[in-house]
PDB file of C-alpha atoms in Angstrom:
ATOM      1  CA  UNK A 135     109.323  87.368  82.899  1.00 97.00           C
ATOM      2  CA  UNK A 136     108.367  86.363  86.220  1.00 98.00           C
ATOM      3  CA  UNK A 137     107.623  89.275  88.977  1.00 98.00           C
ATOM      4  CA  UNK A 138     106.951  89.918  92.514  1.00 98.00           C
ATOM      5  CA  UNK A 139     104.106  92.423  92.566  1.00 96.00           C
ATOM      6  CA  UNK A 140     104.863  95.177  95.351  1.00 97.00           C
ATOM      7  CA  UNK A 141     101.636  96.795  97.029  1.00 98.00           C
ATOM      8  CA  UNK A 142     102.171 100.309  95.270  1.00 97.00           C
ATOM      9  CA  UNK A 143     101.624  98.199  91.703  1.00 97.00           C
ATOM     10  CA  UNK A 144      98.554  96.352  93.079  1.00 97.00           C
ATOM     11  CA  UNK A 145      97.006  99.506  94.462  1.00 98.00           C
ATOM     12  CA  UNK A 146      97.892 101.645  91.384  1.00 97.00           C
ATOM     13  CA  UNK A 147      96.427  99.375  88.941  1.00 95.00           C
ATOM     14  CA  UNK A 148      93.107  98.836  91.540  1.00 95.00           C
ATOM     15  CA  UNK A 149      92.598 102.586  92.390  1.00 96.00           C
ATOM     16  CA  UNK A 150      93.443 103.905  89.047  1.00 94.00           C
ATOM     17  CA  UNK A 151      94.559 107.371  90.958  1.00 94.00           C
ATOM     18  CA  UNK A 152      97.586 107.663  88.787  1.00 95.00           C
ATOM     19  CA  UNK A 153      96.979 107.436  85.174  1.00 96.00           C
ATOM     20  CA  UNK A 154     100.472 107.107  84.155  1.00 97.00           C
ATOM     21  CA  UNK A 155     101.198 104.484  87.043  1.00 97.00           C
ATOM     22  CA  UNK A 156      97.887 102.821  86.415  1.00 97.00           C
ATOM     23  CA  UNK A 157      98.974 102.180  82.685  1.00 97.00           C
ATOM     24  CA  UNK A 158     102.254 100.753  83.952  1.00 97.00           C
ATOM     25  CA  UNK A 159     100.957  98.620  86.647  1.00 97.00           C
ATOM     26  CA  UNK A 160      98.695  96.950  84.146  1.00 96.00           C
ATOM     27  CA  UNK A 161     101.133  96.583  81.431  1.00 97.00           C
ATOM     28  CA  UNK A 162     103.794  95.104  83.528  1.00 97.00           C
ATOM     29  CA  UNK A 163     101.355  92.689  84.979  1.00 97.00           C
ATOM     30  CA  UNK A 164      99.843  91.419  81.790  1.00 96.00           C
ATOM     31  CA  UNK A 165     102.860  91.282  80.085  1.00 97.00           C
ATOM     32  CA  UNK A 166     104.501  89.009  82.924  1.00 98.00           C
ATOM     33  CA  UNK A 167     104.569  85.207  82.791  1.00 98.00           C
ATOM     34  CA  UNK A 168     103.906  84.831  86.262  1.00 98.00           C
ATOM     35  CA  UNK A 169     102.946  87.633  88.810  1.00 98.00           C
ATOM     36  CA  UNK A 170     103.580  86.508  92.298  1.00 98.00           C
ATOM     37  CA  UNK A 171     101.895  87.749  94.943  1.00 98.00           C
ATOM     38  CA  UNK A 172     103.203  87.125  98.418  1.00 98.00           C
ATOM     39  CA  UNK A 173     100.706  87.418 101.393  1.00 98.00           C
ATOM     40  CA  UNK A 174     102.236  90.398 103.380  1.00 98.00           C
ATOM     41  CA  UNK A 175     101.670  92.571  99.854  1.00 98.00           C
ATOM     42  CA  UNK A 176      98.143  91.595 100.118  1.00 98.00           C
ATOM     43  CA  UNK A 177      97.747  92.514 103.941  1.00 98.00           C
ATOM     44  CA  UNK A 178      99.070  95.854 102.937  1.00 98.00           C
ATOM     45  CA  UNK A 179      96.842  95.894 100.186  1.00 98.00           C
ATOM     46  CA  UNK A 180      93.703  95.755 101.961  1.00 98.00           C
ATOM     47  CA  UNK A 181      95.060  98.036 104.999  1.00 98.00           C
ATOM     48  CA  UNK A 182      95.923 100.684 102.741  1.00 98.00           C
ATOM     49  CA  UNK A 183      92.205 100.500 100.534  1.00 98.00           C
ATOM     50  CA  UNK A 184      90.743 100.502 103.893  1.00 97.00           C
ATOM     51  CA  UNK A 185      92.462 102.973 105.684  1.00 96.00           C
ATOM     52  CA  UNK A 186      93.815 105.344 102.930  1.00 96.00           C
ATOM     53  CA  UNK A 187      91.454 104.916 100.442  1.00 97.00           C
ATOM     54  CA  UNK A 188      88.179 104.391 102.596  1.00 97.00           C
ATOM     55  CA  UNK A 189      87.007 101.449 100.438  1.00 97.00           C
ATOM     56  CA  UNK A 190      84.227  99.003 101.449  1.00 97.00           C
ATOM     57  CA  UNK A 191      85.032  95.401 102.310  1.00 98.00           C
ATOM     58  CA  UNK A 192      82.790  94.485  99.355  1.00 98.00           C
ATOM     59  CA  UNK A 193      85.116  96.857  96.955  1.00 97.00           C
ATOM     60  CA  UNK A 194      88.329  95.134  98.441  1.00 98.00           C
ATOM     61  CA  UNK A 195      86.912  91.695  98.346  1.00 98.00           C
ATOM     62  CA  UNK A 196      86.070  92.637  94.267  1.00 97.00           C
ATOM     63  CA  UNK A 197      89.655  93.499  93.583  1.00 97.00           C
ATOM     64  CA  UNK A 198      91.401  90.832  95.031  1.00 98.00           C
ATOM     65  CA  UNK A 199      89.079  88.236  93.379  1.00 98.00           C
ATOM     66  CA  UNK A 200      89.879  89.881  90.096  1.00 96.00           C
ATOM     67  CA  UNK A 201      93.395  89.653  90.992  1.00 96.00           C
ATOM     68  CA  UNK A 202      93.101  85.740  92.018  1.00 96.00           C
ATOM     69  CA  UNK A 203      91.133  85.617  88.592  1.00 97.00           C
ATOM     70  CA  UNK A 204      94.392  86.326  86.483  1.00 96.00           C
ATOM     71  CA  UNK A 205      95.686  83.586  84.837  1.00 96.00           C
ATOM     72  CA  UNK A 206      99.495  84.490  85.533  1.00 98.00           C
ATOM     73  CA  UNK A 207      98.969  85.441  89.235  1.00 98.00           C
ATOM     74  CA  UNK A 208     100.582  82.987  92.050  1.00 98.00           C
ATOM     75  CA  UNK A 209      99.389  83.288  95.323  1.00 98.00           C
ATOM     76  CA  UNK A 210      98.547  81.091  98.661  1.00 97.00           C
ATOM     77  CA  UNK A 211      95.037  81.029  97.617  1.00 98.00           C
ATOM     78  CA  UNK A 212      93.947  78.989 100.546  1.00 98.00           C
ATOM     79  CA  UNK A 213      95.326  81.704 102.862  1.00 98.00           C
ATOM     80  CA  UNK A 214      93.888  84.463 100.849  1.00 98.00           C
ATOM     81  CA  UNK A 215      90.483  82.396 101.165  1.00 98.00           C
ATOM     82  CA  UNK A 216      90.928  82.472 104.888  1.00 98.00           C
ATOM     83  CA  UNK A 217      91.528  86.329 104.722  1.00 98.00           C
ATOM     84  CA  UNK A 218      88.635  87.060 102.810  1.00 98.00           C
ATOM     85  CA  UNK A 219      86.324  84.803 104.957  1.00 98.00           C
ATOM     86  CA  UNK A 220      87.222  86.822 108.259  1.00 98.00           C
ATOM     87  CA  UNK A 221      87.137  89.964 106.270  1.00 98.00           C
ATOM     88  CA  UNK A 222      83.967  89.501 105.120  1.00 97.00           C
ATOM     89  CA  UNK A 223      82.489  88.303 108.454  1.00 98.00           C
ATOM     90  CA  UNK A 224      83.739  91.978 109.715  1.00 97.00           C
ATOM     91  CA  UNK A 225      87.209  91.232 111.011  1.00 96.00           C
ATOM     92  CA  UNK A 226      90.784  91.781 109.636  1.00 97.00           C
ATOM     93  CA  UNK A 227      91.828  90.210 106.499  1.00 98.00           C
ATOM     94  CA  UNK A 228      95.462  89.801 108.343  1.00 98.00           C
ATOM     95  CA  UNK A 229      94.230  88.071 111.220  1.00 97.00           C
ATOM     96  CA  UNK A 230      92.058  85.156 108.940  1.00 98.00           C
ATOM     97  CA  UNK A 231      95.525  84.700 106.985  1.00 98.00           C
ATOM     98  CA  UNK A 232      97.484  84.566 110.440  1.00 98.00           C
ATOM     99  CA  UNK A 233      95.264  81.837 111.874  1.00 98.00           C
ATOM    100  CA  UNK A 234      95.381  80.077 108.588  1.00 98.00           C
ATOM    101  CA  UNK A 235      99.123  79.985 108.426  1.00 97.00           C
ATOM    102  CA  UNK A 236      99.422  79.012 112.227  1.00 97.00           C
ATOM    103  CA  UNK A 237      97.328  76.284 111.643  1.00 97.00           C
ATOM    104  CA  UNK A 238      99.453  75.377 108.707  1.00 97.00           C
ATOM    105  CA  UNK A 239     102.441  75.512 110.754  1.00 97.00           C
ATOM    106  CA  UNK A 240     100.997  73.124 113.279  1.00 97.00           C
ATOM    107  CA  UNK A 241      99.655  75.289 115.639  1.00 97.00           C
ATOM    108  CA  UNK A 242      96.061  73.877 117.257  1.00 97.00           C
ATOM    109  CA  UNK A 243      94.946  77.334 118.755  1.00 97.00           C
ATOM    110  CA  UNK A 244      94.988  80.903 117.457  1.00 97.00           C
ATOM    111  CA  UNK A 245      95.287  83.359 120.487  1.00 97.00           C
ATOM    112  CA  UNK A 246      94.792  86.685 120.684  1.00 96.00           C
ATOM    113  CA  UNK A 247      93.760  90.030 122.911  1.00 96.00           C
ATOM    114  CA  UNK A 248      91.447  90.974 119.939  1.00 95.00           C
ATOM    115  CA  UNK A 249      88.097  89.809 121.214  1.00 95.00           C
ATOM    116  CA  UNK A 250      86.547  90.504 117.743  1.00 96.00           C
ATOM    117  CA  UNK A 251      88.785  88.670 115.952  1.00 96.00           C
ATOM    118  CA  UNK A 252      88.597  85.717 118.754  1.00 97.00           C
ATOM    119  CA  UNK A 253      85.006  85.789 118.112  1.00 97.00           C
ATOM    120  CA  UNK A 254      85.034  85.698 114.098  1.00 97.00           C
ATOM    121  CA  UNK A 255      87.600  82.655 114.051  1.00 97.00           C
ATOM    122  CA  UNK A 256      85.147  80.635 116.618  1.00 97.00           C
ATOM    123  CA  UNK A 257      82.244  81.124 114.909  1.00 97.00           C
ATOM    124  CA  UNK A 258      84.129  79.818 111.687  1.00 96.00           C
ATOM    125  CA  UNK A 259      84.861  76.698 113.565  1.00 95.00           C
ATOM    126  CA  UNK A 260      88.681  77.671 114.408  1.00 95.00           C
ATOM    127  CA  UNK A 261      89.666  77.250 117.952  1.00 96.00           C
ATOM    128  CA  UNK A 262      90.742  80.935 119.091  1.00 97.00           C
ATOM    129  CA  UNK A 263      91.092  81.860 122.662  1.00 96.00           C
ATOM    130  CA  UNK A 264      90.807  85.350 123.848  1.00 96.00           C
ATOM    131  CA  UNK A 265      93.420  85.848 126.316  1.00 95.00           C
ATOM    132  CA  UNK A 266      92.996  88.251 129.472  1.00 89.00           C
ATOM    133  CA  UNK A 267      94.141  92.000 129.833  1.00 64.00           C
ATOM    134  CA  UNK A 268      97.660  91.547 131.585  1.00 57.00           C
ATOM    135  CA  UNK A 269      98.216  93.753 134.690  1.00 46.00           C
ATOM    136  CA  UNK A 270     100.281  96.868 134.074  1.00 42.00           C
ATOM    137  CA  UNK A 271     103.275  95.809 135.552  1.00 47.00           C
ATOM    138  CA  UNK A 272     103.587  93.249 133.112  1.00 52.00           C
ATOM    139  CA  UNK A 273     103.064  95.272 130.143  1.00 52.00           C
ATOM    140  CA  UNK A 274     105.135  97.962 131.148  1.00 53.00           C
ATOM    141  CA  UNK A 275     107.790  96.756 133.735  1.00 55.00           C
ATOM    142  CA  UNK A 276     106.679  99.372 136.199  1.00 50.00           C
ATOM    143  CA  UNK A 277     105.681  97.988 139.517  1.00 48.00           C
ATOM    144  CA  UNK A 278     102.402 100.505 139.713  1.00 47.00           C
ATOM    145  CA  UNK A 279     101.821 101.042 136.042  1.00 49.00           C
ATOM    146  CA  UNK A 280     103.036 104.373 135.853  1.00 51.00           C
ATOM    147  CA  UNK A 281     106.106 105.519 134.325  1.00 55.00           C
ATOM    148  CA  UNK A 282     109.279 106.928 136.204  1.00 51.00           C
ATOM    149  CA  UNK A 283     109.043 110.233 137.143  1.00 50.00           C
ATOM    150  CA  UNK A 284     110.835 112.330 134.033  1.00 46.00           C
ATOM    151  CA  UNK A 285     112.125 115.440 136.174  1.00 46.00           C
ATOM    152  CA  UNK A 286     114.219 112.944 138.126  1.00 42.00           C
ATOM    153  CA  UNK A 287     115.964 111.103 134.965  1.00 39.00           C
ATOM    154  CA  UNK A 288     119.168 111.983 133.833  1.00 41.00           C
ATOM    155  CA  UNK A 289     119.364 114.398 131.019  1.00 42.00           C
ATOM    156  CA  UNK A 290     121.159 112.724 127.661  1.00 39.00           C
ATOM    157  CA  UNK A 291     123.024 114.939 125.543  1.00 39.00           C
ATOM    158  CA  UNK A 292     123.061 114.630 121.875  1.00 39.00           C
ATOM    159  CA  UNK A 293     126.573 114.018 120.719  1.00 40.00           C
ATOM    160  CA  UNK A 294     126.010 113.639 117.328  1.00 41.00           C
ATOM    161  CA  UNK A 295     126.271 117.454 116.430  1.00 41.00           C
ATOM    162  CA  UNK A 296     129.001 119.318 117.882  1.00 44.00           C
ATOM    163  CA  UNK A 297     127.036 122.467 119.934  1.00 47.00           C
ATOM    164  CA  UNK A 298     127.235 125.735 118.523  1.00 48.00           C
ATOM    165  CA  UNK A 299     129.241 128.396 119.919  1.00 49.00           C
ATOM    166  CA  UNK A 300     127.656 131.031 120.823  1.00 47.00           C
TER     167      UNK A 300
END
């Protein structure tokens, strides 16, 4: 059997916070001839471990390396290594992957409003450029950056439910 592992399966196997699901996750992954781990799954995996479970960068890196060491696990290893490199330098795993895949697709430069990501990628030898902050008009479409006065906007009636009669 060849499977694609969802983020929830990887989380259960790594965190072991639900014994029954952890056993099921480990069993299906061990019995599979091939376990495909798509890049978006790993991005979610890192995000959930960092934000939800408050795991350290070292713990997350170890979990990903253990997964990569699985004989039946396939993933875009160079992209994962790029993500781990940025994560290890204090940045976001996903930014490392984005920069790697952009390069692979033919991009010459990573551009972002995220100064930390740009700085880390530059320090690792990547071409990366910090974009300036756009004016509020460009971001919001409002001339002075303020939203329109809501008291003068038309009231919208929800016609999806019939009005209750009194």
